[in-house]
Amino acid sequence: MKDMKKLMAFSKKLPWRNEREFYDLHSADLFHHYDFYDASIIGDTDQDCLSFMLGELRLDQTSTLIDLGCGSGYLASAASQICRKAIGISTSKECIRVCKERRGENEKLKFLVANMENYVHKGATHVVAMESMGYASLKKTFRSVNKSLGYGGIFYIKEVARLVFETQERRENRQYVENYYKYKHRLTADIIKSAQVHGFDIMALQDRTDSQNNAFFLDSSKYNKSPLCLPHTSAYDQLYVKQVHIKFRKVRDI
Ligand SMILES: C[S@@+](CC[C@H](N)C(=O)[O-])C[C@H]1O[C@@H](n2cnc3c(N)ncnc32)[C@H](O)[C@@H]1O
């Protein structure tokens, strides 16, 4: 085990203070080298990841999709070929610049600098947040998504959720990574509870931890401007979070 105090002190001196600064610094590298930031966590290739997501969302030409925290713009771009409209948003200007450069824009595809906590696009049929909601307030984001969606609208979340019971080693790994990426890992139950308070019913819950493949994600950290050094490196300790997918349906206004 590495010295936890030294690691935490080091990670407090990172060259970014928040997620916007992290993505402003890293988007050009990350999103030019990888399509989905976490593609390999679903399947083995970008195409596997995309097919999985499009299969889950069941879009058609009447759909309007909003991608909250759109990364490289890969999902919004592919969805725009099926839907009426797709919009990708991110708080990082650099991320949106890369999306526009890589994907282009047209009347069916738009990329915007915006915050999921207050972004509203009325008349959306689908909203997705793939590993991005940990950067934002649950309450504010669910409220905004509620305003964007009509009744029956779908909100699909892929999250890295906190374990209910943690060993000390796993807890230290999680705390280190939360500080490094400025990402909050929540309990799945807290996400579901907040969704229900804000007008959503749960349609499906999948724990995909066992089938995840971390290869791209680990590879991508070589582009980070400061090294990612987990305090505990055994295979067991590295499973310090769960990958959960939750599909919600809007059932009431709030
Ligand atoms: C881990 S990346 C995930 C990218 C993409 N969804 C994927 O799965 O490849 C997180 C993304 O969320 C964006 N982001 C962070 N906080 C946000 C916020 N409050 N509102 C909108 N986007 C945000 C980041 O700029 C980045 O594009």
CSV table of C-alpha atoms and ligand atoms in Angstrom, one decimal:
chain,number,residue,atom,x,y,z
A,1,MET,CA,0.0,0.0,0.0
A,2,LYS,CA,1.2,3.5,-0.9
A,3,ASP,CA,1.3,6.3,1.7
A,4,MET,CA,-2.4,7.5,1.6
A,5,LYS,CA,-1.6,10.9,3.2
A,6,LYS,CA,1.1,11.7,0.7
A,7,LEU,CA,-1.1,10.6,-2.2
A,8,MET,CA,-4.1,12.7,-1.1
A,9,ALA,CA,-1.7,15.7,-0.5
A,10,PHE,CA,-0.3,15.2,-4.0
A,11,SER,CA,-3.8,14.9,-5.6
A,12,LYS,CA,-4.8,18.2,-4.0
A,13,LYS,CA,-2.1,19.9,-6.1
A,14,LEU,CA,-3.5,18.8,-9.4
A,15,PRO,CA,-3.5,21.3,-12.2
A,16,TRP,CA,-7.3,21.3,-12.3
A,17,ARG,CA,-9.7,22.4,-9.6
A,18,ASN,CA,-12.9,21.1,-11.0
A,19,GLU,CA,-14.4,19.0,-13.8
A,20,ARG,CA,-14.6,21.9,-16.2
A,21,GLU,CA,-10.9,22.6,-15.9
A,22,PHE,CA,-10.2,18.8,-16.1
A,23,TYR,CA,-12.1,18.6,-19.5
A,24,ASP,CA,-10.7,21.9,-20.8
A,25,LEU,CA,-7.2,20.5,-20.2
A,26,HIS,CA,-7.9,16.9,-21.5
A,27,SER,CA,-10.6,17.0,-24.1
A,28,ALA,CA,-8.3,17.5,-27.1
A,29,ASP,CA,-6.3,14.4,-26.2
A,30,LEU,CA,-9.0,12.2,-24.8
A,31,PHE,CA,-11.7,12.8,-27.4
A,32,HIS,CA,-9.3,12.7,-30.4
A,33,HIS,CA,-8.0,9.3,-29.3
A,34,TYR,CA,-11.2,7.7,-28.1
A,35,ASP,CA,-14.8,7.9,-29.2
A,36,PHE,CA,-16.7,7.0,-26.1
A,37,TYR,CA,-14.4,7.9,-23.2
A,38,ASP,CA,-15.5,4.6,-21.6
A,39,ALA,CA,-16.2,2.7,-24.7
A,40,SER,CA,-14.6,-0.6,-23.6
A,41,ILE,CA,-16.6,-0.6,-20.4
A,42,ILE,CA,-19.5,-1.7,-22.7
A,43,GLY,CA,-18.2,-4.4,-25.1
A,44,ASP,CA,-14.8,-4.4,-26.8
A,45,THR,CA,-15.1,-1.6,-29.3
A,46,ASP,CA,-16.7,1.8,-29.8
A,47,GLN,CA,-19.2,0.2,-32.2
A,48,ASP,CA,-20.2,-2.4,-29.5
A,49,CYS,CA,-20.8,0.5,-27.0
A,50,LEU,CA,-22.8,2.5,-29.5
A,51,SER,CA,-24.9,-0.5,-30.6
A,52,PHE,CA,-25.7,-1.3,-27.0
A,53,MET,CA,-26.8,2.3,-26.2
A,54,LEU,CA,-28.9,2.6,-29.4
A,55,GLY,CA,-30.5,-0.7,-28.6
A,56,GLU,CA,-31.4,0.4,-25.1
A,57,LEU,CA,-32.8,3.8,-26.2
A,58,ARG,CA,-35.0,2.6,-29.1
A,59,LEU,CA,-34.9,5.9,-31.0
A,60,ASP,CA,-36.9,6.7,-34.1
A,61,GLN,CA,-37.4,9.6,-36.5
A,62,THR,CA,-39.8,11.3,-34.0
A,63,SER,CA,-37.2,11.3,-31.1
A,64,THR,CA,-35.3,14.2,-29.8
A,65,LEU,CA,-32.3,13.2,-27.7
A,66,ILE,CA,-30.2,15.3,-25.3
A,67,ASP,CA,-26.8,13.9,-24.3
A,68,LEU,CA,-25.8,15.4,-20.9
A,69,GLY,CA,-22.0,15.4,-20.7
A,70,CYS,CA,-21.5,14.4,-24.3
A,71,GLY,CA,-17.7,13.7,-24.3
A,72,SER,CA,-16.6,13.3,-27.9
A,73,GLY,CA,-20.1,13.7,-29.2
A,74,TYR,CA,-20.2,10.1,-30.5
A,75,LEU,CA,-23.6,9.1,-29.2
A,76,ALA,CA,-25.3,12.4,-30.2
A,77,SER,CA,-23.8,12.2,-33.6
A,78,ALA,CA,-25.0,8.6,-34.2
A,79,ALA,CA,-28.4,9.3,-32.7
A,80,SER,CA,-28.9,12.3,-35.1
A,81,GLN,CA,-28.9,9.9,-38.0
A,82,ILE,CA,-31.9,8.2,-36.6
A,83,CYS,CA,-33.7,10.9,-34.7
A,84,ARG,CA,-35.4,14.2,-35.5
A,85,LYS,CA,-32.8,16.0,-33.4
A,86,ALA,CA,-29.8,15.3,-31.1
A,87,ILE,CA,-28.1,17.8,-28.8
A,88,GLY,CA,-24.9,17.2,-26.9
A,89,ILE,CA,-24.0,19.5,-24.0
A,90,SER,CA,-20.9,19.9,-21.8
A,91,THR,CA,-19.6,22.5,-19.4
A,92,SER,CA,-16.2,22.4,-21.0
A,93,LYS,CA,-15.7,24.8,-23.9
A,94,GLU,CA,-12.8,22.7,-25.2
A,95,CYS,CA,-14.9,19.6,-25.1
A,96,ILE,CA,-17.6,21.2,-27.3
A,97,ARG,CA,-15.0,22.6,-29.6
A,98,VAL,CA,-13.7,19.1,-30.2
A,99,CYS,CA,-17.2,17.7,-30.7
A,100,LYS,CA,-17.9,20.3,-33.4
A,101,GLU,CA,-14.5,19.7,-35.1
A,102,ARG,CA,-14.9,15.9,-35.0
A,103,ARG,CA,-18.6,15.5,-35.7
A,104,GLY,CA,-19.7,18.8,-37.4
A,105,GLU,CA,-23.1,20.3,-36.8
A,106,ASN,CA,-26.3,20.4,-39.0
A,107,GLU,CA,-30.0,21.1,-38.5
A,108,LYS,CA,-30.3,17.7,-36.7
A,109,LEU,CA,-27.1,17.8,-34.6
A,110,LYS,CA,-26.0,20.5,-32.2
A,111,PHE,CA,-23.3,20.8,-29.5
A,112,LEU,CA,-23.6,23.5,-26.8
A,113,VAL,CA,-21.6,24.7,-23.8
A,114,ALA,CA,-24.3,24.2,-21.1
A,115,ASN,CA,-24.7,22.8,-17.6
A,116,MET,CA,-27.0,19.8,-17.0
A,117,GLU,CA,-28.1,21.3,-13.7
A,118,ASN,CA,-30.0,24.0,-15.5
A,119,TYR,CA,-30.2,23.1,-19.2
A,120,VAL,CA,-33.8,22.6,-20.4
A,121,HIS,CA,-34.9,21.7,-24.0
A,122,LYS,CA,-38.7,21.3,-23.9
A,123,GLY,CA,-40.1,18.5,-26.0
A,124,ALA,CA,-37.2,16.1,-25.7
A,125,THR,CA,-38.2,12.4,-25.8
A,126,HIS,CA,-34.9,11.0,-24.5
A,127,VAL,CA,-32.1,12.2,-22.2
A,128,VAL,CA,-28.9,10.3,-21.5
A,129,ALA,CA,-26.2,10.9,-18.9
A,130,MET,CA,-23.3,8.5,-19.4
A,131,GLU,CA,-20.8,8.8,-16.6
A,132,SER,CA,-21.5,12.5,-16.2
A,133,MET,CA,-24.1,12.9,-13.5
A,134,GLY,CA,-21.5,12.4,-10.7
A,135,TYR,CA,-20.3,15.9,-11.7
A,136,ALA,CA,-23.6,17.5,-11.0
A,137,SER,CA,-26.3,17.9,-8.3
A,138,LEU,CA,-28.9,15.1,-8.6
A,139,LYS,CA,-31.7,17.4,-7.5
A,140,LYS,CA,-31.0,20.2,-10.0
A,141,THR,CA,-30.3,17.8,-12.8
A,142,PHE,CA,-33.5,15.7,-12.3
A,143,ARG,CA,-35.5,18.9,-12.1
A,144,SER,CA,-34.1,20.2,-15.4
A,145,VAL,CA,-34.6,16.8,-17.1
A,146,ASN,CA,-38.1,16.7,-15.8
A,147,LYS,CA,-38.8,20.0,-17.6
A,148,SER,CA,-37.2,18.9,-20.8
A,149,LEU,CA,-39.1,15.6,-21.1
A,150,GLY,CA,-42.8,15.0,-21.9
A,151,TYR,CA,-44.8,12.3,-20.1
A,152,GLY,CA,-43.3,8.9,-20.8
A,153,GLY,CA,-40.0,10.4,-21.8
A,154,ILE,CA,-36.9,8.3,-21.1
A,155,PHE,CA,-33.9,9.3,-18.9
A,156,TYR,CA,-31.1,6.8,-19.2
A,157,ILE,CA,-28.2,7.0,-16.8
A,158,LYS,CA,-24.9,5.1,-16.8
A,159,GLU,CA,-23.2,5.7,-13.5
A,160,VAL,CA,-20.2,4.6,-11.5
A,161,ALA,CA,-21.9,4.0,-8.2
A,162,ARG,CA,-20.5,3.6,-4.7
A,163,LEU,CA,-20.5,0.3,-2.9
A,164,VAL,CA,-22.8,-0.1,0.0
A,165,PHE,CA,-20.1,-1.9,2.1
A,166,GLU,CA,-16.5,-0.8,1.4
A,167,THR,CA,-13.3,-2.3,2.8
A,168,GLN,CA,-10.8,0.4,3.9
A,169,GLU,CA,-8.7,-0.2,0.8
A,170,ARG,CA,-11.7,0.2,-1.6
A,171,ARG,CA,-12.9,3.3,0.3
A,172,GLU,CA,-9.4,4.9,0.0
A,173,ASN,CA,-9.3,4.1,-3.8
A,174,ARG,CA,-12.7,5.7,-4.2
A,175,GLN,CA,-11.8,8.8,-2.3
A,176,TYR,CA,-8.6,9.2,-4.2
A,177,VAL,CA,-10.4,8.8,-7.6
A,178,GLU,CA,-13.3,11.2,-6.5
A,179,ASN,CA,-10.7,13.9,-5.7
A,180,TYR,CA,-8.7,13.2,-8.9
A,181,TYR,CA,-11.6,13.3,-11.4
A,182,LYS,CA,-13.8,15.6,-9.2
A,183,TYR,CA,-16.5,13.0,-9.6
A,184,LYS,CA,-19.0,12.0,-6.9
A,185,HIS,CA,-19.8,8.3,-6.6
A,186,ARG,CA,-23.2,7.9,-5.2
A,187,LEU,CA,-25.2,5.0,-3.9
A,188,THR,CA,-27.6,3.6,-6.5
A,189,ALA,CA,-30.4,3.8,-4.0
A,190,ASP,CA,-29.8,7.6,-3.5
A,191,ILE,CA,-30.0,8.1,-7.3
A,192,ILE,CA,-33.3,6.2,-7.6
A,193,LYS,CA,-34.8,7.9,-4.5
A,194,SER,CA,-34.0,11.4,-6.0
A,195,ALA,CA,-35.4,10.3,-9.4
A,196,GLN,CA,-38.7,9.2,-7.8
A,197,VAL,CA,-39.0,12.5,-5.8
A,198,HIS,CA,-38.5,14.4,-9.1
A,199,GLY,CA,-41.2,12.7,-11.1
A,200,PHE,CA,-39.6,9.6,-12.5
A,201,ASP,CA,-40.4,5.9,-12.3
A,202,ILE,CA,-37.7,3.2,-12.7
A,203,MET,CA,-38.1,1.0,-15.7
A,204,ALA,CA,-34.9,-1.0,-15.6
A,205,LEU,CA,-31.8,-1.4,-13.5
A,206,GLN,CA,-28.7,-3.3,-14.6
A,207,ASP,CA,-25.5,-3.9,-12.7
A,208,ARG,CA,-23.0,-4.3,-15.5
A,209,THR,CA,-19.9,-4.5,-13.3
A,210,ASP,CA,-19.1,-8.1,-14.1
A,211,SER,CA,-19.1,-7.5,-17.9
A,212,GLN,CA,-17.2,-4.3,-17.9
A,213,ASN,CA,-13.8,-4.1,-19.6
A,214,ASN,CA,-11.6,-1.2,-18.3
A,215,ALA,CA,-9.0,-1.4,-21.1
A,216,PHE,CA,-9.8,1.9,-22.8
A,217,PHE,CA,-10.3,3.8,-19.6
A,218,LEU,CA,-7.0,2.7,-18.1
A,219,ASP,CA,-5.3,3.4,-21.4
A,220,SER,CA,-6.8,6.9,-21.6
A,221,SER,CA,-5.2,7.9,-18.3
A,222,LYS,CA,-1.8,8.0,-20.0
A,223,TYR,CA,-3.0,11.3,-21.6
A,224,ASN,CA,-3.8,12.8,-18.2
A,225,LYS,CA,-1.7,15.8,-17.2
A,226,SER,CA,-0.9,14.4,-13.8
A,227,PRO,CA,-0.5,10.7,-13.0
A,228,LEU,CA,-3.4,8.7,-11.6
A,229,CYS,CA,-1.9,6.6,-8.8
A,230,LEU,CA,-4.4,4.4,-7.1
A,231,PRO,CA,-3.4,3.8,-3.4
A,232,HIS,CA,-4.3,0.1,-3.7
A,233,THR,CA,-3.6,-1.8,-6.9
A,234,SER,CA,-4.7,-5.4,-6.3
A,235,ALA,CA,-7.4,-6.5,-8.8
A,236,TYR,CA,-9.9,-6.8,-5.9
A,237,ASP,CA,-9.2,-3.3,-4.6
A,238,GLN,CA,-9.6,-1.8,-8.0
A,239,LEU,CA,-13.3,-2.9,-8.0
A,240,TYR,CA,-14.1,0.0,-5.8
A,241,VAL,CA,-17.2,1.1,-7.7
A,242,LYS,CA,-20.1,-0.5,-9.6
A,243,GLN,CA,-21.2,0.2,-13.1
A,244,VAL,CA,-25.0,0.7,-13.1
A,245,HIS,CA,-27.4,1.5,-15.8
A,246,ILE,CA,-30.8,2.9,-14.8
A,247,LYS,CA,-33.6,3.6,-17.2
A,248,PHE,CA,-36.3,6.0,-15.9
A,249,ARG,CA,-39.6,7.2,-17.3
A,250,LYS,CA,-41.1,10.6,-16.6
A,251,VAL,CA,-44.5,10.1,-14.9
A,252,ARG,CA,-45.4,13.5,-13.5
A,253,ASP,CA,-44.4,17.2,-13.6
A,254,ILE,CA,-42.9,18.7,-10.5
B,1,LIG,C1,-16.6,11.0,-18.1
B,1,LIG,S1,-17.0,12.1,-19.5
B,1,LIG,C2,-18.2,11.1,-20.2
B,1,LIG,C3,-18.4,11.4,-21.7
B,1,LIG,C4,-19.4,10.6,-22.5
B,1,LIG,N1,-20.7,10.7,-21.9
B,1,LIG,C5,-19.0,9.2,-22.6
B,1,LIG,O1,-19.6,8.3,-22.0
B,1,LIG,O2,-18.0,8.9,-23.3
B,1,LIG,C6,-17.9,13.4,-18.7
B,1,LIG,C7,-18.5,14.5,-19.6
B,1,LIG,O3,-19.4,15.3,-18.8
B,1,LIG,C8,-19.1,16.7,-19.0
B,1,LIG,N2,-19.6,17.4,-17.8
B,1,LIG,C9,-19.1,17.5,-16.6
B,1,LIG,N3,-19.9,18.2,-15.8
B,1,LIG,C10,-21.0,18.6,-16.5
B,1,LIG,C11,-22.2,19.4,-16.2
B,1,LIG,N4,-22.4,19.8,-15.0
B,1,LIG,N5,-23.0,19.6,-17.2
B,1,LIG,C12,-22.8,19.1,-18.5
B,1,LIG,N6,-21.7,18.4,-18.8
B,1,LIG,C13,-20.8,18.1,-17.8
B,1,LIG,C14,-17.6,16.7,-19.2
B,1,LIG,O4,-17.2,17.9,-19.9
B,1,LIG,C15,-17.4,15.5,-20.1
B,1,LIG,O5,-17.8,15.7,-21.4
